[in-house]
Amino acid sequence: MATSRGFFVRLVRYAESRKNLTGSVCGLAGVGITLTGAAGSLWPLVVAGLYAAGALIAPPERPDTPHFPGAGEQLEALRADFATLRTYLAEVELPPATRERLDSFESLVEALLEPGWVSDPDHLHVLARAVRQDVPEAVDTFVRTRWWSRFNPGTEAPESHLERQLAALHEEATAIAGALRDAEAIRQEIHTRYVEERGN
């Protein structure tokens, strides 16, 4: 059953191929020659020969170029993942200082993920890694460690590690914001120069 289906798929694929279409056009030309009487009794060979010649000269089949999501599509997917992350983070119990640091980070990422700002692939990668990997892992590790630390008091508070991780992630996001600010400043300066020089 699978073999016959595979044969049918290959047959349909060949029927739609450039080789078959070009060969068919040339074969129709052979039929036209036959109708004029020029082919005589050899008309089947003429039609078959022209079909074969057309199939041979047809350009090769090219597979479709794969589609990869552009910056806009990546940003939309990242925004959706960030919304999912925020729902998760809202349910996690955190100390007030840690929650404040996390809220600050969330606000910065939310601003960066607004449409029209981040389009650089490297910046998108940094934000995607933070949203999809770094923050969930840091918070989950904190929750697990905090639970076990109740049985082993006197060790380093797990929130100190979480705060250090959030500080490093905040620094990465701040660097992206700084790059965007610098780019906009340069753009504004160039436009100012253009407007001023246009009048001269």
mmCIF file of C-alpha atoms in Angstrom:
data_model
loop_
_atom_site.group_PDB
_atom_site.id
_atom_site.type_symbol
_atom_site.label_atom_id
_atom_site.label_comp_id
_atom_site.label_asym_id
_atom_site.label_seq_id
_atom_site.Cartn_x
_atom_site.Cartn_y
_atom_site.Cartn_z
ATOM 1 C CA MET A 1 0.000 0.000 0.000
ATOM 2 C CA ALA A 2 2.774 2.396 0.983
ATOM 3 C CA THR A 3 4.759 1.465 -2.153
ATOM 4 C CA SER A 4 1.842 2.131 -4.502
ATOM 5 C CA ARG A 5 1.141 5.423 -2.755
ATOM 6 C CA GLY A 6 4.804 6.417 -3.078
ATOM 7 C CA PHE A 7 4.688 5.549 -6.786
ATOM 8 C CA PHE A 8 1.549 7.679 -7.224
ATOM 9 C CA VAL A 9 3.193 10.638 -5.433
ATOM 10 C CA ARG A 10 6.289 10.349 -7.669
ATOM 11 C CA LEU A 11 4.066 10.116 -10.733
ATOM 12 C CA VAL A 12 2.151 13.274 -9.782
ATOM 13 C CA ARG A 13 5.415 15.040 -8.976
ATOM 14 C CA TYR A 14 6.823 14.145 -12.389
ATOM 15 C CA ALA A 15 3.593 15.209 -14.108
ATOM 16 C CA GLU A 16 4.036 18.676 -12.566
ATOM 17 C CA SER A 17 7.776 18.833 -13.234
ATOM 18 C CA ARG A 18 9.504 21.163 -15.662
ATOM 19 C CA LYS A 19 10.833 18.177 -17.623
ATOM 20 C CA ASN A 20 7.337 16.824 -18.294
ATOM 21 C CA LEU A 21 5.866 20.248 -19.079
ATOM 22 C CA THR A 22 8.665 21.142 -21.509
ATOM 23 C CA GLY A 23 8.551 17.674 -23.062
ATOM 24 C CA SER A 24 4.785 17.938 -23.468
ATOM 25 C CA VAL A 25 5.082 21.288 -25.267
ATOM 26 C CA CYS A 26 7.678 19.820 -27.619
ATOM 27 C CA GLY A 27 5.522 16.699 -28.098
ATOM 28 C CA LEU A 28 2.572 18.925 -29.045
ATOM 29 C CA ALA A 29 4.824 20.580 -31.595
ATOM 30 C CA GLY A 30 5.466 17.066 -32.959
ATOM 31 C CA VAL A 31 1.717 16.499 -33.186
ATOM 32 C CA GLY A 32 1.454 19.762 -35.122
ATOM 33 C CA ILE A 33 4.190 18.598 -37.517
ATOM 34 C CA THR A 34 2.336 15.286 -37.917
ATOM 35 C CA LEU A 35 -0.906 17.066 -38.780
ATOM 36 C CA THR A 36 0.855 18.905 -41.607
ATOM 37 C CA GLY A 37 1.884 15.522 -43.009
ATOM 38 C CA ALA A 38 5.617 16.232 -42.762
ATOM 39 C CA ALA A 39 6.281 13.318 -40.377
ATOM 40 C CA GLY A 40 4.633 10.685 -42.494
ATOM 41 C CA SER A 41 4.446 7.187 -41.033
ATOM 42 C CA LEU A 42 7.223 7.995 -38.545
ATOM 43 C CA TRP A 43 4.996 10.404 -36.609
ATOM 44 C CA PRO A 44 5.100 8.374 -33.336
ATOM 45 C CA LEU A 45 8.919 8.589 -33.357
ATOM 46 C CA VAL A 46 8.785 12.316 -34.132
ATOM 47 C CA VAL A 47 6.386 13.034 -31.267
ATOM 48 C CA ALA A 48 8.309 10.802 -28.831
ATOM 49 C CA GLY A 49 11.658 12.225 -29.941
ATOM 50 C CA LEU A 50 10.525 15.831 -29.518
ATOM 51 C CA TYR A 51 9.051 14.993 -26.100
ATOM 52 C CA ALA A 52 12.354 13.377 -25.030
ATOM 53 C CA ALA A 53 14.368 16.308 -26.393
ATOM 54 C CA GLY A 54 12.165 18.768 -24.502
ATOM 55 C CA ALA A 55 12.494 16.766 -21.285
ATOM 56 C CA LEU A 56 16.289 16.716 -21.682
ATOM 57 C CA ILE A 57 16.689 20.454 -22.300
ATOM 58 C CA ALA A 58 14.304 21.471 -19.499
ATOM 59 C CA PRO A 59 16.011 23.272 -16.605
ATOM 60 C CA PRO A 60 16.523 21.061 -13.536
ATOM 61 C CA GLU A 61 14.046 21.107 -10.689
ATOM 62 C CA ARG A 62 14.998 23.390 -7.834
ATOM 63 C CA PRO A 63 13.758 22.700 -4.321
ATOM 64 C CA ASP A 64 11.978 25.599 -2.663
ATOM 65 C CA THR A 65 14.213 27.851 -0.620
ATOM 66 C CA PRO A 66 13.509 27.187 3.070
ATOM 67 C CA HIS A 67 11.657 29.923 4.895
ATOM 68 C CA PHE A 68 13.142 31.078 8.162
ATOM 69 C CA PRO A 69 11.314 33.514 10.414
ATOM 70 C CA GLY A 70 12.416 37.117 9.971
ATOM 71 C CA ALA A 71 13.096 39.563 12.769
ATOM 72 C CA GLY A 72 9.431 40.595 12.939
ATOM 73 C CA GLU A 73 8.209 37.006 13.275
ATOM 74 C CA GLN A 74 10.897 36.219 15.840
ATOM 75 C CA LEU A 75 9.908 39.281 17.849
ATOM 76 C CA GLU A 76 6.218 38.313 17.869
ATOM 77 C CA ALA A 77 7.049 34.788 19.019
ATOM 78 C CA LEU A 78 9.338 36.192 21.716
ATOM 79 C CA ARG A 79 6.632 38.605 22.901
ATOM 80 C CA ALA A 80 4.243 35.660 23.279
ATOM 81 C CA ASP A 81 6.857 33.691 25.234
ATOM 82 C CA PHE A 82 7.536 36.714 27.431
ATOM 83 C CA ALA A 83 3.822 36.941 28.274
ATOM 84 C CA THR A 84 3.910 33.265 29.274
ATOM 85 C CA LEU A 85 6.988 33.886 31.417
ATOM 86 C CA ARG A 86 5.334 36.818 33.190
ATOM 87 C CA THR A 87 2.328 34.659 34.058
ATOM 88 C CA TYR A 88 4.688 32.105 35.598
ATOM 89 C CA LEU A 89 6.695 34.736 37.490
ATOM 90 C CA ALA A 90 3.539 36.283 38.953
ATOM 91 C CA GLU A 91 2.815 32.979 40.729
ATOM 92 C CA VAL A 92 6.285 32.589 42.268
ATOM 93 C CA GLU A 93 6.757 33.691 45.875
ATOM 94 C CA LEU A 94 9.823 35.941 46.113
ATOM 95 C CA PRO A 95 11.326 38.169 48.825
ATOM 96 C CA PRO A 96 10.381 41.850 48.338
ATOM 97 C CA ALA A 97 13.905 42.958 47.298
ATOM 98 C CA THR A 98 14.184 40.139 44.769
ATOM 99 C CA ARG A 99 10.687 40.840 43.434
ATOM 100 C CA GLU A 100 11.613 44.502 42.976
ATOM 101 C CA ARG A 101 14.740 43.578 41.003
ATOM 102 C CA LEU A 102 12.734 41.124 38.890
ATOM 103 C CA ASP A 103 10.032 43.740 38.208
ATOM 104 C CA SER A 104 12.696 46.185 37.060
ATOM 105 C CA PHE A 105 14.097 43.596 34.673
ATOM 106 C CA GLU A 106 10.627 42.739 33.364
ATOM 107 C CA SER A 107 9.839 46.399 32.691
ATOM 108 C CA LEU A 108 13.060 46.854 30.739
ATOM 109 C CA VAL A 109 12.492 43.714 28.646
ATOM 110 C CA GLU A 110 8.880 44.733 28.021
ATOM 111 C CA ALA A 111 10.059 48.086 26.670
ATOM 112 C CA LEU A 112 12.703 46.447 24.480
ATOM 113 C CA LEU A 113 10.161 44.005 23.029
ATOM 114 C CA GLU A 114 7.842 46.765 21.872
ATOM 115 C CA PRO A 115 7.510 46.546 18.062
ATOM 116 C CA GLY A 116 9.893 48.729 16.109
ATOM 117 C CA TRP A 117 12.845 48.714 18.469
ATOM 118 C CA VAL A 118 14.895 45.531 18.541
ATOM 119 C CA SER A 119 15.673 44.058 15.119
ATOM 120 C CA ASP A 120 19.347 43.155 15.457
ATOM 121 C CA PRO A 121 19.685 39.328 15.475
ATOM 122 C CA ASP A 122 22.278 39.415 18.264
ATOM 123 C CA HIS A 123 20.017 41.529 20.480
ATOM 124 C CA LEU A 124 17.055 39.262 19.742
ATOM 125 C CA HIS A 125 19.192 36.252 20.649
ATOM 126 C CA VAL A 126 20.203 37.768 23.997
ATOM 127 C CA LEU A 127 16.599 38.626 24.866
ATOM 128 C CA ALA A 128 15.298 35.238 23.698
ATOM 129 C CA ARG A 129 17.903 33.435 25.797
ATOM 130 C CA ALA A 130 16.971 35.496 28.852
ATOM 131 C CA VAL A 131 13.215 34.989 28.419
ATOM 132 C CA ARG A 132 13.217 31.348 27.365
ATOM 133 C CA GLN A 133 16.122 29.979 29.375
ATOM 134 C CA ASP A 134 17.971 32.183 31.865
ATOM 135 C CA VAL A 135 15.107 33.675 33.880
ATOM 136 C CA PRO A 136 12.949 30.519 34.098
ATOM 137 C CA GLU A 137 15.963 28.436 35.113
ATOM 138 C CA ALA A 138 17.176 30.999 37.652
ATOM 139 C CA VAL A 139 13.762 31.318 39.300
ATOM 140 C CA ASP A 140 13.080 27.576 39.273
ATOM 141 C CA THR A 141 16.485 26.854 40.798
ATOM 142 C CA PHE A 142 15.782 29.476 43.472
ATOM 143 C CA VAL A 143 12.432 27.904 44.347
ATOM 144 C CA ARG A 144 13.937 24.412 44.619
ATOM 145 C CA THR A 145 16.988 25.573 46.588
ATOM 146 C CA ARG A 146 14.862 27.667 48.918
ATOM 147 C CA TRP A 147 12.754 24.623 49.771
ATOM 148 C CA TRP A 148 15.815 22.509 50.640
ATOM 149 C CA SER A 149 17.514 25.339 52.555
ATOM 150 C CA ARG A 150 14.805 25.069 55.215
ATOM 151 C CA PHE A 151 16.389 21.771 56.257
ATOM 152 C CA ASN A 152 19.902 23.218 56.276
ATOM 153 C CA PRO A 153 19.790 26.655 57.912
ATOM 154 C CA GLY A 154 22.858 28.850 58.040
ATOM 155 C CA THR A 155 23.878 28.401 54.412
ATOM 156 C CA GLU A 156 23.995 31.235 51.893
ATOM 157 C CA ALA A 157 20.532 32.582 51.154
ATOM 158 C CA PRO A 158 19.329 31.294 47.753
ATOM 159 C CA GLU A 159 17.883 34.709 46.895
ATOM 160 C CA SER A 160 21.403 36.174 46.848
ATOM 161 C CA HIS A 161 22.249 33.990 43.851
ATOM 162 C CA LEU A 162 18.970 34.860 42.150
ATOM 163 C CA GLU A 163 19.584 38.574 42.676
ATOM 164 C CA ARG A 164 23.098 38.284 41.222
ATOM 165 C CA GLN A 165 21.733 36.428 38.199
ATOM 166 C CA LEU A 166 19.004 39.016 37.688
ATOM 167 C CA ALA A 167 21.571 41.804 38.019
ATOM 168 C CA ALA A 168 23.693 40.246 35.261
ATOM 169 C CA LEU A 169 20.653 39.785 33.018
ATOM 170 C CA HIS A 170 19.559 43.357 33.708
ATOM 171 C CA GLU A 171 23.023 44.532 32.696
ATOM 172 C CA GLU A 172 22.754 42.661 29.370
ATOM 173 C CA ALA A 173 19.342 44.192 28.675
ATOM 174 C CA THR A 174 20.620 47.646 29.662
ATOM 175 C CA ALA A 175 23.466 47.283 27.149
ATOM 176 C CA ILE A 176 20.890 46.596 24.412
ATOM 177 C CA ALA A 177 18.904 49.660 25.479
ATOM 178 C CA GLY A 178 22.107 51.722 25.378
ATOM 179 C CA ALA A 179 22.887 50.505 21.859
ATOM 180 C CA LEU A 180 19.374 51.448 20.728
ATOM 181 C CA ARG A 181 19.701 54.870 22.349
ATOM 182 C CA ASP A 182 23.043 55.486 20.616
ATOM 183 C CA ALA A 183 21.627 54.370 17.270
ATOM 184 C CA GLU A 184 18.675 56.746 17.615
ATOM 185 C CA ALA A 185 21.002 59.606 18.617
ATOM 186 C CA ILE A 186 23.129 59.026 15.505
ATOM 187 C CA ARG A 187 20.002 58.833 13.359
ATOM 188 C CA GLN A 188 18.748 62.114 14.793
ATOM 189 C CA GLU A 189 22.111 63.779 14.230
ATOM 190 C CA ILE A 190 22.233 62.596 10.605
ATOM 191 C CA HIS A 191 18.715 63.865 9.966
ATOM 192 C CA THR A 192 19.523 67.226 11.553
ATOM 193 C CA ARG A 193 22.579 67.569 9.315
ATOM 194 C CA TYR A 194 20.524 66.611 6.271
ATOM 195 C CA VAL A 195 17.800 69.186 7.040
ATOM 196 C CA GLU A 196 20.334 71.950 7.724
ATOM 197 C CA GLU A 197 22.402 71.251 4.615
ATOM 198 C CA ARG A 198 19.362 70.935 2.381
ATOM 199 C CA GLY A 199 18.660 74.633 2.700
ATOM 200 C CA ASN A 200 22.180 75.640 1.550
#
